[in-house]
mmCIF file of C-alpha atoms in Angstrom:
data_model
loop_
_atom_site.group_PDB
_atom_site.id
_atom_site.type_symbol
_atom_site.label_atom_id
_atom_site.label_comp_id
_atom_site.label_asym_id
_atom_site.label_seq_id
_atom_site.Cartn_x
_atom_site.Cartn_y
_atom_site.Cartn_z
ATOM 1 C CA MET A 1 -88.492 3.712 -86.745
ATOM 2 C CA SER A 2 -86.037 5.698 -89.115
ATOM 3 C CA SER A 3 -83.315 3.268 -89.645
ATOM 4 C CA LYS A 4 -80.731 5.739 -89.723
ATOM 5 C CA THR A 5 -78.937 7.711 -86.621
ATOM 6 C CA TYR A 6 -78.159 11.200 -87.084
ATOM 7 C CA ASP A 7 -75.278 13.028 -85.304
ATOM 8 C CA ALA A 8 -77.926 16.029 -84.865
ATOM 9 C CA ILE A 9 -81.576 16.639 -85.283
ATOM 10 C CA ILE A 10 -82.331 20.234 -85.950
ATOM 11 C CA ILE A 11 -85.985 20.942 -84.876
ATOM 12 C CA GLY A 12 -87.317 23.971 -86.968
ATOM 13 C CA ALA A 13 -86.280 25.509 -90.386
ATOM 14 C CA GLY A 14 -86.616 29.004 -89.501
ATOM 15 C CA ILE A 15 -83.634 31.172 -90.055
ATOM 16 C CA VAL A 16 -81.667 30.070 -86.892
ATOM 17 C CA GLY A 17 -82.511 26.254 -87.303
ATOM 18 C CA SER A 18 -81.611 26.691 -90.842
ATOM 19 C CA ALA A 19 -78.441 28.403 -90.100
ATOM 20 C CA CYS A 20 -77.464 25.880 -87.259
ATOM 21 C CA ALA A 21 -78.050 23.144 -89.753
ATOM 22 C CA ALA A 22 -76.008 24.445 -92.310
ATOM 23 C CA GLU A 23 -73.060 25.256 -89.811
ATOM 24 C CA CYS A 24 -73.396 21.528 -88.192
ATOM 25 C CA ALA A 25 -73.368 19.693 -91.913
ATOM 26 C CA ARG A 26 -70.182 22.260 -92.648
ATOM 27 C CA GLU A 27 -68.557 20.876 -89.947
ATOM 28 C CA GLY A 28 -69.132 17.291 -91.103
ATOM 29 C CA LEU A 29 -71.853 16.169 -88.911
ATOM 30 C CA ASN A 30 -74.616 14.116 -90.188
ATOM 31 C CA VAL A 31 -78.100 16.368 -90.022
ATOM 32 C CA ALA A 32 -81.545 15.857 -90.163
ATOM 33 C CA ILE A 33 -84.006 18.842 -90.132
ATOM 34 C CA ILE A 34 -87.569 18.316 -89.027
ATOM 35 C CA GLU A 35 -89.793 21.304 -90.051
ATOM 36 C CA ALA A 36 -93.745 20.853 -89.279
ATOM 37 C CA GLY A 37 -94.573 24.032 -91.837
ATOM 38 C CA ILE A 38 -92.480 25.433 -94.463
ATOM 39 C CA ILE A 39 -88.938 26.633 -94.511
ATOM 40 C CA GLY A 40 -88.464 30.466 -92.871
ATOM 41 C CA GLY A 41 -92.564 30.396 -92.403
ATOM 42 C CA GLY A 42 -92.762 31.003 -88.819
ATOM 43 C CA ALA A 43 -91.064 33.763 -86.946
ATOM 44 C CA THR A 44 -88.514 34.372 -90.155
ATOM 45 C CA ALA A 45 -91.345 35.333 -92.252
ATOM 46 C CA ALA A 46 -93.017 37.879 -89.622
ATOM 47 C CA GLY A 47 -89.207 39.466 -89.064
ATOM 48 C CA MET A 48 -88.143 42.952 -90.386
ATOM 49 C CA GLY A 49 -85.066 41.202 -92.046
ATOM 50 C CA HIS A 50 -82.693 43.636 -90.475
ATOM 51 C CA LEU A 51 -78.926 42.972 -89.805
ATOM 52 C CA VAL A 52 -78.264 45.406 -87.215
ATOM 53 C CA VAL A 53 -75.616 46.010 -84.313
ATOM 54 C CA MET A 54 -78.057 46.856 -81.049
ATOM 55 C CA ASP A 55 -76.741 48.010 -77.831
ATOM 56 C CA ASP A 56 -79.546 47.128 -75.255
ATOM 57 C CA SER A 57 -76.928 45.051 -73.035
ATOM 58 C CA GLU A 58 -73.195 44.133 -73.844
ATOM 59 C CA ALA A 59 -74.131 40.861 -74.703
ATOM 60 C CA GLN A 60 -76.585 41.844 -77.265
ATOM 61 C CA CYS A 61 -73.901 43.900 -78.816
ATOM 62 C CA ALA A 62 -71.580 41.419 -78.779
ATOM 63 C CA LEU A 63 -73.684 39.028 -80.316
ATOM 64 C CA THR A 64 -75.299 41.233 -83.289
ATOM 65 C CA ARG A 65 -71.766 42.751 -84.051
ATOM 66 C CA TYR A 66 -70.447 39.160 -84.353
ATOM 67 C CA SER A 67 -72.947 37.996 -86.063
ATOM 68 C CA GLN A 68 -73.039 41.252 -88.519
ATOM 69 C CA LYS A 69 -69.654 40.522 -89.565
ATOM 70 C CA LEU A 70 -70.334 36.849 -90.441
ATOM 71 C CA TRP A 71 -73.305 38.070 -92.600
ATOM 72 C CA ASP A 72 -70.781 40.623 -94.208
ATOM 73 C CA GLU A 73 -68.400 37.745 -94.983
ATOM 74 C CA ILE A 74 -71.095 35.725 -97.067
ATOM 75 C CA SER A 75 -72.781 38.585 -98.777
ATOM 76 C CA ASN A 76 -71.374 37.830 -102.125
ATOM 77 C CA GLU A 77 -72.636 34.061 -101.796
ATOM 78 C CA LEU A 78 -76.221 35.075 -100.856
ATOM 79 C CA PRO A 79 -78.669 34.469 -103.807
ATOM 80 C CA HIS A 80 -80.590 37.298 -105.433
ATOM 81 C CA GLU A 81 -83.692 36.442 -104.026
ATOM 82 C CA VAL A 82 -82.112 37.039 -100.565
ATOM 83 C CA GLU A 83 -82.425 40.704 -101.355
ATOM 84 C CA HIS A 84 -79.553 41.761 -99.361
ATOM 85 C CA ASP A 85 -79.510 45.497 -99.114
ATOM 86 C CA ALA A 86 -76.659 47.556 -97.641
ATOM 87 C CA CYS A 87 -78.941 50.562 -96.911
ATOM 88 C CA GLY A 88 -77.520 51.189 -93.486
ATOM 89 C CA THR A 89 -79.912 52.353 -90.646
ATOM 90 C CA ILE A 90 -80.619 55.709 -89.194
ATOM 91 C CA TRP A 91 -81.822 56.306 -85.918
ATOM 92 C CA VAL A 92 -83.885 59.300 -85.905
ATOM 93 C CA ALA A 93 -84.421 61.880 -82.939
ATOM 94 C CA VAL A 94 -87.218 64.014 -82.479
ATOM 95 C CA ASP A 95 -86.039 66.292 -79.664
ATOM 96 C CA ASP A 96 -82.722 67.260 -77.697
ATOM 97 C CA GLU A 97 -83.233 64.587 -75.267
ATOM 98 C CA GLU A 98 -83.046 61.801 -78.300
ATOM 99 C CA MET A 99 -80.355 63.667 -79.725
ATOM 100 C CA ALA A 100 -78.274 63.142 -76.232
ATOM 101 C CA GLU A 101 -79.175 59.638 -76.801
ATOM 102 C CA VAL A 102 -77.504 59.810 -80.250
ATOM 103 C CA ARG A 103 -74.482 61.037 -78.822
ATOM 104 C CA ARG A 104 -74.504 58.371 -76.296
ATOM 105 C CA LYS A 105 -74.820 55.749 -78.889
ATOM 106 C CA GLU A 106 -72.040 57.161 -81.363
ATOM 107 C CA LYS A 107 -69.705 56.816 -78.400
ATOM 108 C CA TYR A 108 -70.634 53.562 -77.273
ATOM 109 C CA TYR A 109 -70.451 51.977 -80.975
ATOM 110 C CA ALA A 110 -67.153 54.090 -81.556
ATOM 111 C CA ALA A 111 -65.707 52.178 -78.696
ATOM 112 C CA ARG A 112 -66.648 48.735 -80.308
ATOM 113 C CA GLY A 113 -65.295 49.585 -83.689
ATOM 114 C CA VAL A 114 -68.894 50.118 -85.578
ATOM 115 C CA LYS A 115 -68.790 53.156 -87.946
ATOM 116 C CA THR A 116 -71.555 55.901 -87.266
ATOM 117 C CA GLU A 117 -71.848 59.376 -88.276
ATOM 118 C CA ILE A 118 -74.297 61.781 -86.244
ATOM 119 C CA LEU A 119 -76.757 63.860 -88.410
ATOM 120 C CA ASP A 120 -77.898 67.229 -87.669
ATOM 121 C CA GLY A 121 -81.563 68.451 -88.720
ATOM 122 C CA GLN A 122 -80.302 69.533 -92.302
ATOM 123 C CA SER A 123 -78.204 66.414 -92.719
ATOM 124 C CA LEU A 124 -81.183 64.356 -91.973
ATOM 125 C CA ALA A 125 -83.634 65.866 -94.497
ATOM 126 C CA GLU A 126 -81.061 65.759 -97.285
ATOM 127 C CA ALA A 127 -80.634 62.023 -96.084
ATOM 128 C CA GLU A 128 -84.166 61.231 -96.057
ATOM 129 C CA PRO A 129 -86.320 64.160 -97.468
ATOM 130 C CA ASN A 130 -89.750 62.365 -97.190
ATOM 131 C CA LEU A 131 -89.411 62.662 -93.083
ATOM 132 C CA ARG A 132 -91.530 65.037 -91.757
ATOM 133 C CA PRO A 133 -89.889 68.858 -91.212
ATOM 134 C CA GLY A 134 -88.411 69.666 -87.658
ATOM 135 C CA LEU A 135 -86.615 66.673 -86.682
ATOM 136 C CA VAL A 136 -83.618 67.670 -84.732
ATOM 137 C CA GLY A 137 -81.277 64.876 -86.255
ATOM 138 C CA GLY A 138 -80.428 61.171 -86.068
ATOM 139 C CA LEU A 139 -77.197 58.781 -86.078
ATOM 140 C CA ARG A 140 -76.463 56.970 -89.044
ATOM 141 C CA VAL A 141 -75.100 53.470 -88.961
ATOM 142 C CA PRO A 142 -73.884 52.490 -92.448
ATOM 143 C CA GLY A 143 -72.628 49.405 -91.810
ATOM 144 C CA ASP A 144 -76.161 47.563 -91.273
ATOM 145 C CA SER A 145 -78.443 46.238 -93.914
ATOM 146 C CA VAL A 146 -81.598 44.193 -94.770
ATOM 147 C CA ILE A 147 -82.431 40.946 -96.452
ATOM 148 C CA TYR A 148 -85.533 38.784 -97.044
ATOM 149 C CA PRO A 149 -85.491 36.439 -94.530
ATOM 150 C CA PRO A 150 -87.171 33.291 -95.728
ATOM 151 C CA CYS A 151 -84.856 33.182 -98.834
ATOM 152 C CA ALA A 152 -81.897 33.108 -96.488
ATOM 153 C CA ALA A 153 -83.480 30.355 -94.546
ATOM 154 C CA GLN A 154 -84.044 28.416 -97.704
ATOM 155 C CA PHE A 155 -80.183 29.240 -98.879
ATOM 156 C CA PHE A 156 -79.051 27.952 -95.487
ATOM 157 C CA VAL A 157 -80.902 24.818 -96.075
ATOM 158 C CA ASP A 158 -79.824 24.120 -99.441
ATOM 159 C CA GLN A 159 -76.262 24.349 -97.981
ATOM 160 C CA ALA A 160 -76.885 22.013 -95.514
ATOM 161 C CA THR A 161 -78.880 19.289 -97.887
ATOM 162 C CA ALA A 162 -75.770 19.683 -100.529
ATOM 163 C CA LYS A 163 -73.560 18.326 -97.560
ATOM 164 C CA GLY A 164 -75.795 15.476 -96.920
ATOM 165 C CA ALA A 165 -78.266 16.712 -94.333
ATOM 166 C CA LYS A 166 -81.676 15.281 -94.607
ATOM 167 C CA LEU A 167 -84.909 17.393 -94.748
ATOM 168 C CA PHE A 168 -88.171 16.251 -93.100
ATOM 169 C CA LEU A 169 -90.572 18.850 -94.148
ATOM 170 C CA GLY A 170 -94.080 18.728 -92.653
ATOM 171 C CA ALA A 171 -93.356 16.481 -90.121
ATOM 172 C CA SER A 172 -94.293 17.501 -86.654
ATOM 173 C CA VAL A 173 -92.280 16.714 -83.449
ATOM 174 C CA GLU A 174 -94.472 15.142 -80.488
ATOM 175 C CA ALA A 175 -91.621 14.691 -78.150
ATOM 176 C CA ILE A 176 -87.635 14.940 -77.911
ATOM 177 C CA THR A 177 -86.450 11.867 -76.003
ATOM 178 C CA ALA A 178 -83.160 10.793 -74.741
ATOM 179 C CA ASP A 179 -81.637 9.719 -78.098
ATOM 180 C CA GLY A 180 -83.743 11.248 -80.877
ATOM 181 C CA VAL A 181 -87.200 12.518 -81.284
ATOM 182 C CA ARG A 182 -90.668 10.957 -81.805
ATOM 183 C CA LEU A 183 -92.846 12.712 -84.746
ATOM 184 C CA ARG A 184 -96.568 12.612 -84.518
ATOM 185 C CA ASP A 185 -97.111 10.125 -87.067
ATOM 186 C CA GLY A 186 -95.247 7.711 -84.838
ATOM 187 C CA VAL A 187 -91.879 7.867 -86.548
ATOM 188 C CA PHE A 188 -88.769 7.714 -84.225
ATOM 189 C CA ILE A 189 -85.782 9.424 -85.391
ATOM 190 C CA SER A 190 -82.446 8.591 -83.524
ATOM 191 C CA ALA A 191 -79.892 10.913 -82.869
ATOM 192 C CA GLY A 192 -76.672 11.687 -80.792
ATOM 193 C CA LEU A 193 -78.122 15.035 -80.181
ATOM 194 C CA VAL A 194 -81.412 17.366 -80.527
ATOM 195 C CA VAL A 195 -81.239 20.791 -81.088
ATOM 196 C CA ASN A 196 -84.383 22.662 -80.318
ATOM 197 C CA SER A 197 -84.442 26.129 -82.413
ATOM 198 C CA ALA A 198 -88.131 25.897 -82.662
ATOM 199 C CA GLY A 199 -88.623 29.614 -81.748
ATOM 200 C CA SER A 200 -92.054 30.239 -79.740
ATOM 201 C CA SER A 201 -92.939 26.863 -80.307
ATOM 202 C CA SER A 202 -89.792 25.460 -78.272
ATOM 203 C CA PRO A 203 -91.370 25.504 -74.843
ATOM 204 C CA ALA A 204 -94.180 22.828 -76.106
ATOM 205 C CA LEU A 205 -91.393 20.751 -76.785
ATOM 206 C CA THR A 206 -88.913 21.452 -73.774
ATOM 207 C CA ARG A 207 -90.953 21.989 -70.646
ATOM 208 C CA GLY A 208 -89.867 24.501 -68.117
ATOM 209 C CA LEU A 209 -88.064 27.061 -71.080
ATOM 210 C CA GLU A 210 -88.848 30.919 -70.057
ATOM 211 C CA VAL A 211 -89.871 31.867 -73.398
ATOM 212 C CA LYS A 212 -92.818 33.514 -74.085
ATOM 213 C CA LYS A 213 -94.565 34.594 -77.635
ATOM 214 C CA ARG A 214 -94.528 38.010 -78.661
ATOM 215 C CA LYS A 215 -96.958 39.022 -81.225
ATOM 216 C CA GLY A 216 -95.843 41.377 -84.201
ATOM 217 C CA HIS A 217 -97.479 43.072 -87.001
ATOM 218 C CA LEU A 218 -95.954 44.028 -90.275
ATOM 219 C CA VAL A 219 -97.251 45.398 -93.472
ATOM 220 C CA ILE A 220 -95.900 45.833 -97.061
ATOM 221 C CA THR A 221 -96.406 48.489 -99.461
ATOM 222 C CA ASP A 222 -96.504 48.371 -103.230
ATOM 223 C CA ARG A 223 -93.365 49.527 -105.221
ATOM 224 C CA TYR A 224 -92.288 53.018 -104.271
ATOM 225 C CA PRO A 225 -88.454 53.233 -105.114
ATOM 226 C CA ASN A 226 -86.211 55.574 -103.220
ATOM 227 C CA PHE A 227 -89.076 56.877 -100.850
ATOM 228 C CA VAL A 228 -86.787 55.968 -97.954
ATOM 229 C CA ARG A 229 -83.210 55.244 -98.598
ATOM 230 C CA HIS A 230 -82.234 53.851 -95.169
ATOM 231 C CA GLN A 231 -84.033 51.881 -92.876
ATOM 232 C CA LEU A 232 -85.564 54.031 -90.529
ATOM 233 C CA VAL A 233 -85.997 53.737 -86.503
ATOM 234 C CA GLU A 234 -87.385 56.076 -84.196
ATOM 235 C CA LEU A 235 -85.139 56.470 -80.727
ATOM 236 C CA GLY A 236 -88.457 55.934 -79.125
ATOM 237 C CA TYR A 237 -88.032 52.302 -80.464
ATOM 238 C CA LEU A 238 -85.663 51.449 -77.744
ATOM 239 C CA LYS A 239 -88.068 52.698 -74.948
ATOM 240 C CA SER A 240 -90.981 50.571 -76.146
ATOM 241 C CA ALA A 241 -88.596 47.410 -76.669
ATOM 242 C CA HIS A 242 -87.748 47.554 -72.867
ATOM 243 C CA THR A 243 -91.185 46.613 -71.820
ATOM 244 C CA LEU A 244 -92.163 42.793 -71.463
ATOM 245 C CA THR A 245 -95.731 43.357 -70.319
ATOM 246 C CA SER A 246 -97.605 45.793 -72.511
ATOM 247 C CA GLU A 247 -98.720 46.555 -75.992
ATOM 248 C CA SER A 248 -96.471 49.183 -77.783
ATOM 249 C CA VAL A 249 -95.819 50.369 -81.395
ATOM 250 C CA ALA A 250 -92.882 51.910 -82.650
ATOM 251 C CA PHE A 251 -91.721 53.915 -85.990
ATOM 252 C CA ASN A 252 -89.507 51.279 -88.141
ATOM 253 C CA VAL A 253 -89.710 51.402 -91.977
ATOM 254 C CA GLN A 254 -87.404 49.414 -94.152
ATOM 255 C CA PRO A 255 -86.595 49.957 -97.978
ATOM 256 C CA ARG A 256 -86.769 46.453 -99.863
ATOM 257 C CA LYS A 257 -84.607 45.984 -103.083
ATOM 258 C CA THR A 258 -88.057 45.541 -104.720
ATOM 259 C CA GLY A 259 -88.985 49.264 -104.140
ATOM 260 C CA GLN A 260 -91.463 48.292 -101.838
ATOM 261 C CA LEU A 261 -91.462 49.563 -98.065
ATOM 262 C CA LEU A 262 -91.810 47.077 -95.080
ATOM 263 C CA ILE A 263 -93.508 48.914 -91.888
ATOM 264 C CA GLY A 264 -93.369 47.962 -88.576
ATOM 265 C CA SER A 265 -93.268 47.691 -85.640
ATOM 266 C CA SER A 266 -95.785 46.366 -82.976
ATOM 267 C CA ARG A 267 -95.222 44.243 -79.826
ATOM 268 C CA GLN A 268 -97.784 42.185 -77.988
ATOM 269 C CA PHE A 269 -97.306 39.638 -75.274
ATOM 270 C CA GLY A 270 -99.973 37.302 -74.289
ATOM 271 C CA ALA A 271 -101.988 37.573 -77.758
ATOM 272 C CA ASP A 272 -102.120 33.931 -79.039
ATOM 273 C CA ASP A 273 -104.327 34.759 -81.808
ATOM 274 C CA SER A 274 -102.791 35.229 -85.268
ATOM 275 C CA GLN A 275 -105.311 37.362 -86.676
ATOM 276 C CA VAL A 276 -104.470 40.975 -87.518
ATOM 277 C CA ASP A 277 -105.291 43.296 -84.584
ATOM 278 C CA THR A 278 -106.905 46.460 -85.916
ATOM 279 C CA SER A 279 -106.701 48.640 -83.392
ATOM 280 C CA ILE A 280 -102.793 47.738 -82.929
ATOM 281 C CA LEU A 281 -102.388 47.970 -86.671
ATOM 282 C CA THR A 282 -103.813 51.487 -86.831
ATOM 283 C CA ARG A 283 -101.586 52.722 -83.982
ATOM 284 C CA MET A 284 -98.595 51.351 -85.668
ATOM 285 C CA LEU A 285 -99.453 53.145 -88.877
ATOM 286 C CA ASP A 286 -100.402 56.248 -87.112
ATOM 287 C CA ARG A 287 -96.961 56.154 -85.614
ATOM 288 C CA ALA A 288 -95.205 55.666 -88.959
ATOM 289 C CA VAL A 289 -97.160 58.586 -90.841
ATOM 290 C CA GLU A 290 -96.091 60.803 -87.606
ATOM 291 C CA TYR A 291 -92.593 60.227 -89.308
ATOM 292 C CA LEU A 292 -93.249 59.730 -92.925
ATOM 293 C CA PRO A 293 -96.466 62.159 -93.908
ATOM 294 C CA GLY A 294 -96.277 60.691 -97.546
ATOM 295 C CA LEU A 295 -96.770 57.272 -95.898
ATOM 296 C CA GLY A 296 -100.525 57.790 -96.014
ATOM 297 C CA LYS A 297 -100.942 58.243 -99.721
ATOM 298 C CA LEU A 298 -99.202 54.597 -100.769
ATOM 299 C CA SER A 299 -100.695 51.667 -101.341
ATOM 300 C CA SER A 300 -100.243 48.624 -98.981
ATOM 301 C CA LEU A 301 -100.316 44.907 -100.550
ATOM 302 C CA ARG A 302 -100.639 43.098 -97.431
ATOM 303 C CA THR A 303 -100.572 42.890 -93.672
ATOM 304 C CA TRP A 304 -99.562 39.871 -91.452
ATOM 305 C CA THR A 305 -98.773 39.025 -87.944
ATOM 306 C CA GLY A 306 -96.335 36.520 -86.398
ATOM 307 C CA PHE A 307 -94.905 35.361 -82.913
ATOM 308 C CA ARG A 308 -91.448 36.253 -81.744
ATOM 309 C CA ALA A 309 -89.857 33.902 -79.061
ATOM 310 C CA ALA A 310 -88.898 36.346 -76.106
ATOM 311 C CA THR A 311 -86.971 35.641 -72.804
ATOM 312 C CA PRO A 312 -86.993 37.675 -70.124
ATOM 313 C CA ASP A 313 -83.169 39.143 -70.434
ATOM 314 C CA LYS A 314 -83.909 39.514 -73.831
ATOM 315 C CA LEU A 315 -80.796 37.451 -74.901
ATOM 316 C CA PRO A 316 -81.509 34.035 -76.641
ATOM 317 C CA LEU A 317 -80.783 30.528 -75.288
ATOM 318 C CA ILE A 318 -77.494 28.783 -77.069
ATOM 319 C CA GLY A 319 -76.112 25.751 -75.555
ATOM 320 C CA PRO A 320 -77.107 22.883 -73.813
ATOM 321 C CA HIS A 321 -79.870 22.376 -71.591
ATOM 322 C CA THR A 322 -79.246 21.892 -67.952
ATOM 323 C CA GLU A 323 -81.002 18.575 -67.179
ATOM 324 C CA HIS A 324 -80.811 16.978 -70.368
ATOM 325 C CA GLU A 325 -77.391 16.430 -71.712
ATOM 326 C CA ARG A 326 -77.806 15.232 -75.286
ATOM 327 C CA LEU A 327 -80.263 18.430 -75.685
ATOM 328 C CA TYR A 328 -79.342 21.926 -76.993
ATOM 329 C CA LEU A 329 -81.244 24.842 -77.423
ATOM 330 C CA ALA A 330 -81.117 27.881 -80.055
ATOM 331 C CA THR A 331 -84.384 29.621 -79.467
ATOM 332 C CA GLY A 332 -85.348 32.879 -77.741
ATOM 333 C CA HIS A 333 -84.203 35.321 -80.005
ATOM 334 C CA GLU A 334 -86.980 37.755 -79.833
ATOM 335 C CA GLY A 335 -86.953 40.343 -82.966
ATOM 336 C CA LEU A 336 -83.051 39.655 -83.377
ATOM 337 C CA GLY A 337 -82.903 35.836 -84.675
ATOM 338 C CA ILE A 338 -82.652 37.286 -88.378
ATOM 339 C CA THR A 339 -79.333 39.251 -87.425
ATOM 340 C CA THR A 340 -78.056 36.875 -84.787
ATOM 341 C CA SER A 341 -78.644 33.306 -86.809
ATOM 342 C CA LEU A 342 -75.135 33.033 -87.798
ATOM 343 C CA ALA A 343 -73.441 33.953 -84.601
ATOM 344 C CA THR A 344 -76.053 31.508 -82.890
ATOM 345 C CA ALA A 345 -74.910 28.634 -85.426
ATOM 346 C CA LYS A 346 -71.236 29.170 -84.730
ATOM 347 C CA LEU A 347 -71.631 29.444 -80.870
ATOM 348 C CA LEU A 348 -73.813 26.462 -80.907
ATOM 349 C CA VAL A 349 -71.682 23.753 -82.966
ATOM 350 C CA ALA A 350 -68.501 25.184 -81.207
ATOM 351 C CA GLN A 351 -70.122 24.181 -77.765
ATOM 352 C CA ILE A 352 -71.519 20.796 -79.454
ATOM 353 C CA LEU A 353 -67.738 20.468 -80.817
ATOM 354 C CA HIS A 354 -66.333 21.484 -77.331
ATOM 355 C CA ARG A 355 -63.946 24.367 -79.249
ATOM 356 C CA GLU A 356 -63.326 27.718 -78.164
ATOM 357 C CA THR A 357 -66.156 30.133 -78.946
ATOM 358 C CA ALA A 358 -65.399 33.515 -80.951
ATOM 359 C CA ILE A 359 -66.970 35.373 -78.074
ATOM 360 C CA PRO A 360 -67.817 34.673 -74.696
ATOM 361 C CA VAL A 361 -70.653 32.150 -74.564
ATOM 362 C CA THR A 362 -71.781 32.582 -71.072
ATOM 363 C CA PRO A 363 -74.095 35.252 -71.627
ATOM 364 C CA TYR A 364 -76.489 33.099 -73.857
ATOM 365 C CA LEU A 365 -76.026 29.641 -72.248
ATOM 366 C CA PRO A 366 -79.506 28.105 -70.941
ATOM 367 C CA ALA A 367 -78.082 27.783 -67.148
ATOM 368 C CA ARG A 368 -78.367 31.153 -66.568
ATOM 369 C CA MET A 369 -82.172 30.852 -66.416
ATOM 370 C CA ALA A 370 -81.949 28.192 -63.869
ATOM 371 C CA GLN A 371 -79.545 30.385 -62.038
ATOM 372 C CA GLU A 372 -81.786 33.312 -62.090
ATOM 373 C CA SER A 373 -84.546 31.303 -60.873
ATOM 374 C CA VAL A 374 -82.705 30.356 -57.725
ATOM 375 C CA HIS A 375 -81.417 33.761 -56.710
ATOM 376 C CA GLY A 376 -84.756 35.447 -58.008
#
């Protein structure tokens, strides 16, 4: 048994867990961080690193907008290796139907204080010359940005340890108990509360969580500076993102500060194998080349996969477990964990310390899942 009792144990040093640990430590809590693998090595390493406002629901918009503001506040503190790039996003429209969606998004964002710019076909071509001809326009969101997530997670862990947090690296949690956690090597670590922020592994530690693994593929290219200037996303991405059962691909390409391009995106539910699925990868790259024909001539350096933690309503679980008063959850962020990590940390710690939250927390509380089961 570890001789020390901590105020809080954070399970998982992905970007969400790391941000929660840093926020707990900043508020004076004595923190232990337990990570079975490497810092930022799970879904964090398989994320595209976007810091983006999304509008799939009011709750999603509120959380992403709040978190993006928090990222903006610390942008000058981020070390060089985090590669923060305020490149903005362009949602690309291929036809009049998607331009109608551009106008809807523009109004929605404007009503919530998010700056946007509608681009016609010519303006889009001028902004991104390597897009294929004939696209009808798009929506530029200049406040969006991208980062390199694993280094951001490391930055948050460093912040936490600088304030006294203890890092247990390479330690696997076997069980969460009423007063701490038991590791697989038999060591017991005592704590006042435990935060399960283990992403797609979180249901293995807390039974009954409605969190499913969603597999995704990524490709990184060699260095081609200015081949794209913004994060580029097809508006069809929203359609494919709505499904929780089928395989889907969509065009999503990011410029990196290194001059490389990060290419996504794919979604697979029910896939447990971490190996690259050649058929999905081919579909994903073919989709990207449809929008950026010159992409087919570029060299790729690496392809990999990862698993994101998805909930049925596409919102994370942030707050106390309904049946275990000393257990808190910070999981289920799916593809928005990078963006929403800072807001998650703020909302979680406010609840732990019984403070008012900056935005309404009800949509993210784990209790909603129990209520949905009752009413379903």
